[in-house]
Coordinates of C-alpha atoms in Angstrom, one line a residue:
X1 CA -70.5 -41.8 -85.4
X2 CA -67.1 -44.0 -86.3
X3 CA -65.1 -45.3 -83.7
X4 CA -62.2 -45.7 -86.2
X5 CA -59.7 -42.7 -85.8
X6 CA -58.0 -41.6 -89.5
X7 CA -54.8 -39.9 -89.3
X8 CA -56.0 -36.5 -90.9
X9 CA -59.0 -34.7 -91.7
X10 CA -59.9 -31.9 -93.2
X11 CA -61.4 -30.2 -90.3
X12 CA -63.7 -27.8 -92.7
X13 CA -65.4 -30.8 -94.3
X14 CA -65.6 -32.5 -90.8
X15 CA -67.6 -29.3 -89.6
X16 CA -69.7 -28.9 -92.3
X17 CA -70.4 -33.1 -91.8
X18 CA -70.9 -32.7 -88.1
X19 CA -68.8 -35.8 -87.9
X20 CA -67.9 -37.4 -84.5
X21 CA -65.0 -39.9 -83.4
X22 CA -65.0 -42.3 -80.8
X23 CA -62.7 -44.6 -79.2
X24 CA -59.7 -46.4 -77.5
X25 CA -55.9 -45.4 -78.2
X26 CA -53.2 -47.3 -76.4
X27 CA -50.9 -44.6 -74.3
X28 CA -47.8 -46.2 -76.8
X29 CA -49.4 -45.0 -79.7
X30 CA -48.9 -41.5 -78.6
X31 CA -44.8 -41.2 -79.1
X32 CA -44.7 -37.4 -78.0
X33 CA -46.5 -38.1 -74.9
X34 CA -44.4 -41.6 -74.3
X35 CA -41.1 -39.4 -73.2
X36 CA -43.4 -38.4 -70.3
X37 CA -44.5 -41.3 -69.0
X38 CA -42.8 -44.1 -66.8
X39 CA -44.5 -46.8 -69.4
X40 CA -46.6 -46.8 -72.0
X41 CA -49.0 -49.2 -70.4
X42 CA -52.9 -47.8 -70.6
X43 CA -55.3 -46.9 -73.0
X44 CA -57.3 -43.6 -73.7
X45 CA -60.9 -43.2 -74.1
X46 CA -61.7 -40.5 -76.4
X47 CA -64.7 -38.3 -78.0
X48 CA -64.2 -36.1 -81.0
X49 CA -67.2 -33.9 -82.6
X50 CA -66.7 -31.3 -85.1
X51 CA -69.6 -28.6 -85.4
X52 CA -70.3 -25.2 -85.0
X53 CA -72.0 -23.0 -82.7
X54 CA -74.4 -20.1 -82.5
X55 CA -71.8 -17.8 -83.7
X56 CA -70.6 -19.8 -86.5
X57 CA -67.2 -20.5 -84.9
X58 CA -65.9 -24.1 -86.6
X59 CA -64.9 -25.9 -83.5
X60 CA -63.9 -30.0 -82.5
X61 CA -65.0 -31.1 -78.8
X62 CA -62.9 -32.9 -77.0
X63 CA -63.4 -35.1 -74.4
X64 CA -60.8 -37.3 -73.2
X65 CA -60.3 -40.1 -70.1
X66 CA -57.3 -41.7 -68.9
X67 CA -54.7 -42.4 -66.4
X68 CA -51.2 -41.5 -67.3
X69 CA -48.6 -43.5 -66.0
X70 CA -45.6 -41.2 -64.1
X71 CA -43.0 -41.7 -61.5
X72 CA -43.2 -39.6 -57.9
X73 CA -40.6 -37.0 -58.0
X74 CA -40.7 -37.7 -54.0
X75 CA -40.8 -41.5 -53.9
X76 CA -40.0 -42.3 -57.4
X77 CA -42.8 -45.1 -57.2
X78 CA -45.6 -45.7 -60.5
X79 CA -48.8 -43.9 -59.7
X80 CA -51.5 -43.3 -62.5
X81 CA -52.3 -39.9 -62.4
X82 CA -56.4 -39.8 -63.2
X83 CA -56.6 -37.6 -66.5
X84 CA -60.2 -35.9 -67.7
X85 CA -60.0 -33.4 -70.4
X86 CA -63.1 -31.7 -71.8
X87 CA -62.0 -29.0 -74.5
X88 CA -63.4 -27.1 -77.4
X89 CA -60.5 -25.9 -80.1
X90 CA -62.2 -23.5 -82.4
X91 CA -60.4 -23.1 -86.2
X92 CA -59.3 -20.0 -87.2
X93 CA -58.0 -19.2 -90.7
X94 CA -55.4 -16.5 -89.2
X95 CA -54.3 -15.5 -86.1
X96 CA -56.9 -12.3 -85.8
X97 CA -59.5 -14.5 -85.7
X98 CA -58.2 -15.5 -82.3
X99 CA -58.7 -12.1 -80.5
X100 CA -62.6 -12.5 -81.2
X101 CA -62.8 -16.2 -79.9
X102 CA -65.2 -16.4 -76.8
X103 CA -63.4 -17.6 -73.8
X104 CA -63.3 -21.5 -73.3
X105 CA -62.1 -22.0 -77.1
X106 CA -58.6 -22.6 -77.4
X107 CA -57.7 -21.7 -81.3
X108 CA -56.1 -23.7 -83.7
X109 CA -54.5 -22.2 -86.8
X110 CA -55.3 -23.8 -89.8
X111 CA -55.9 -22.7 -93.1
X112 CA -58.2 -23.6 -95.6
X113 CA -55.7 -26.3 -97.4
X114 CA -54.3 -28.1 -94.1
X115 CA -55.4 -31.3 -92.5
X116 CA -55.3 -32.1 -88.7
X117 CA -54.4 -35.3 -86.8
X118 CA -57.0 -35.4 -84.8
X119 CA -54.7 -37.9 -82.8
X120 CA -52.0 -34.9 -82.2
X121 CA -55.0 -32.8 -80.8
X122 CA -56.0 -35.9 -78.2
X123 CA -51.7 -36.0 -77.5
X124 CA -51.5 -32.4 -77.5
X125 CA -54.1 -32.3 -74.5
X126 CA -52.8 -35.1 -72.6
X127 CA -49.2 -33.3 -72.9
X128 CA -50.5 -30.4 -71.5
X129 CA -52.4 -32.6 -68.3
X130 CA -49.1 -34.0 -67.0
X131 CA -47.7 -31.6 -64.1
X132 CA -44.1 -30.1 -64.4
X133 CA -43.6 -32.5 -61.1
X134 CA -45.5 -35.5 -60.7
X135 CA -46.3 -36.0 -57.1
X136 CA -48.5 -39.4 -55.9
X137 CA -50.9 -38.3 -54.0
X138 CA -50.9 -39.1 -50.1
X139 CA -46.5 -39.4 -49.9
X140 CA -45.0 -37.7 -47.4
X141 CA -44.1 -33.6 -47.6
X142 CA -40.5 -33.2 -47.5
X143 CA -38.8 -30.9 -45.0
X144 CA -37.6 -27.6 -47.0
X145 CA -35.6 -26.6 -44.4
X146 CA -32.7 -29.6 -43.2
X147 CA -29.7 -29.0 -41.1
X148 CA -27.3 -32.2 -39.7
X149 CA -26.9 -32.3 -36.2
X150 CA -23.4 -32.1 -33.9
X151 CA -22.1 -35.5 -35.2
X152 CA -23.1 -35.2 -38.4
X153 CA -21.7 -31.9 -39.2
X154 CA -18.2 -33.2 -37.7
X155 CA -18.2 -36.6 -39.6
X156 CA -18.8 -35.0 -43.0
X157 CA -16.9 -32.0 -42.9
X158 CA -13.9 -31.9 -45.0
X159 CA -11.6 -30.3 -42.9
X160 CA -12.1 -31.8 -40.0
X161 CA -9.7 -34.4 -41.6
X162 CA -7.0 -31.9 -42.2
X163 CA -7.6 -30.2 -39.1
X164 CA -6.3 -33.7 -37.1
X165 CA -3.6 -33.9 -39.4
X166 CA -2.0 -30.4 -38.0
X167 CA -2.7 -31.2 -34.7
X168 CA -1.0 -34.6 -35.0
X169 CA 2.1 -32.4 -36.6
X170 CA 2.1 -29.4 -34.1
X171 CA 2.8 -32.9 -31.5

C-alpha cells in the first residue's frame, strides 16, 4: 500500500500489481471541483485499489470521504455538505465492452497505451456528489406560491403613479 498519489498510472500494470493508494488531498488541489465550491478549505480522505474480479473485469475501487464546502441557494450561508463515495470503475478497451459490464461498474474507456490520473477519477466523483442546488439542511422551505397584499400591490404598481397624474389633470 502507498499513501503517495502519482499523477498517472497505467491502470493495466496497476491491475496486474494489485496496487492500492491511500491518502489526504486538500479540496484546492482539485481545480475542476474548486469552481463548485464556496472555498477550497477541506481535505479528502481517499482509497484507491486496482484488481480484478471473478470475471476478469480490470477495475479501481474507490472509496472516498469528505465534506464539500457550498453556499445555500436559500440562505446563501457555508454548510459542508457530508460526501461518501464508494465506487468501482471497470476498464474497458472499447466502448462494447461496456454493454457486458455487470451493474455497479461504471466504465472507463481507456486503451491499452493511455494512462489515468487517478486524482481526475477522485475529482471526477466528487463533481458528480455536489447537487444541481445546494440546500443546508434544516433552512426554511420557501413559499412557491406568493402574492402581495392590498397595500403592496398599490405601492408598487407602475401605473398607479400615472393613474394620479390624470386625475390631478381631469381637475
Amino acid at each position: 500500500m502507498s499513501s503517495k498519489l502519482p499523477d498517472q498510472v497505467d491502470p493495466w500494470r496497476m491491475v496486474s500489481a494489485r496496487r492500492e493508494f491511500e491518502g489526504r488531498l486538500e479540496l484546492a488541489e482539485l481545480p475542476r471541483l474548486a469552481g463548485l465550491l464556496i472555498d477550497g478549505e477541506g481535505e479528502v480522505a481517499y482509497r484507491i485499489a486496482f484488481d480484478r474480479d471473478a470475471l476478469q473485469i480490470a477495475y479501481a475501487s474507490l472509496e472516498i470521504d469528505t465534506a464539500l464546502p457550498l453556499e445555500c441557494q436559500r440562505s446563501f450561508e457555508r454548510f459542508e455538505l457530508p460526501v461518501q463515495v464508494s465506487q468501482r470503475i471497470a476498464f474497458i478497451r472499447d466502448e462494447a465492452e461496456e454493454a457486458a459490464l455487470p451493474p455497479g461498474y461504471e466504465p472507463w474507456l481507456v486503451d491499452a497505451s493511455d494512462s489515468v490520473s487517478p486524482r481526475d477519477m477522485i475529482e471526477d466523483e466528487l463533481i458528480l456528489a455536489v447537487p444541481a442546488i445546494p440546500v443546508k439542511p434544516g433552512t426554511e422551505v420557501m413559499e412557491a406560491e406568493w402574492s402581495p397584499d392590498e397595500e403592496e400591490a398599490a405601492s408598487v404598481n407602475p401605473f398607479a403613479a400615472l393613474a394620479a397624474f390624470r386625475r390631478d389633470q381631469k381637475e
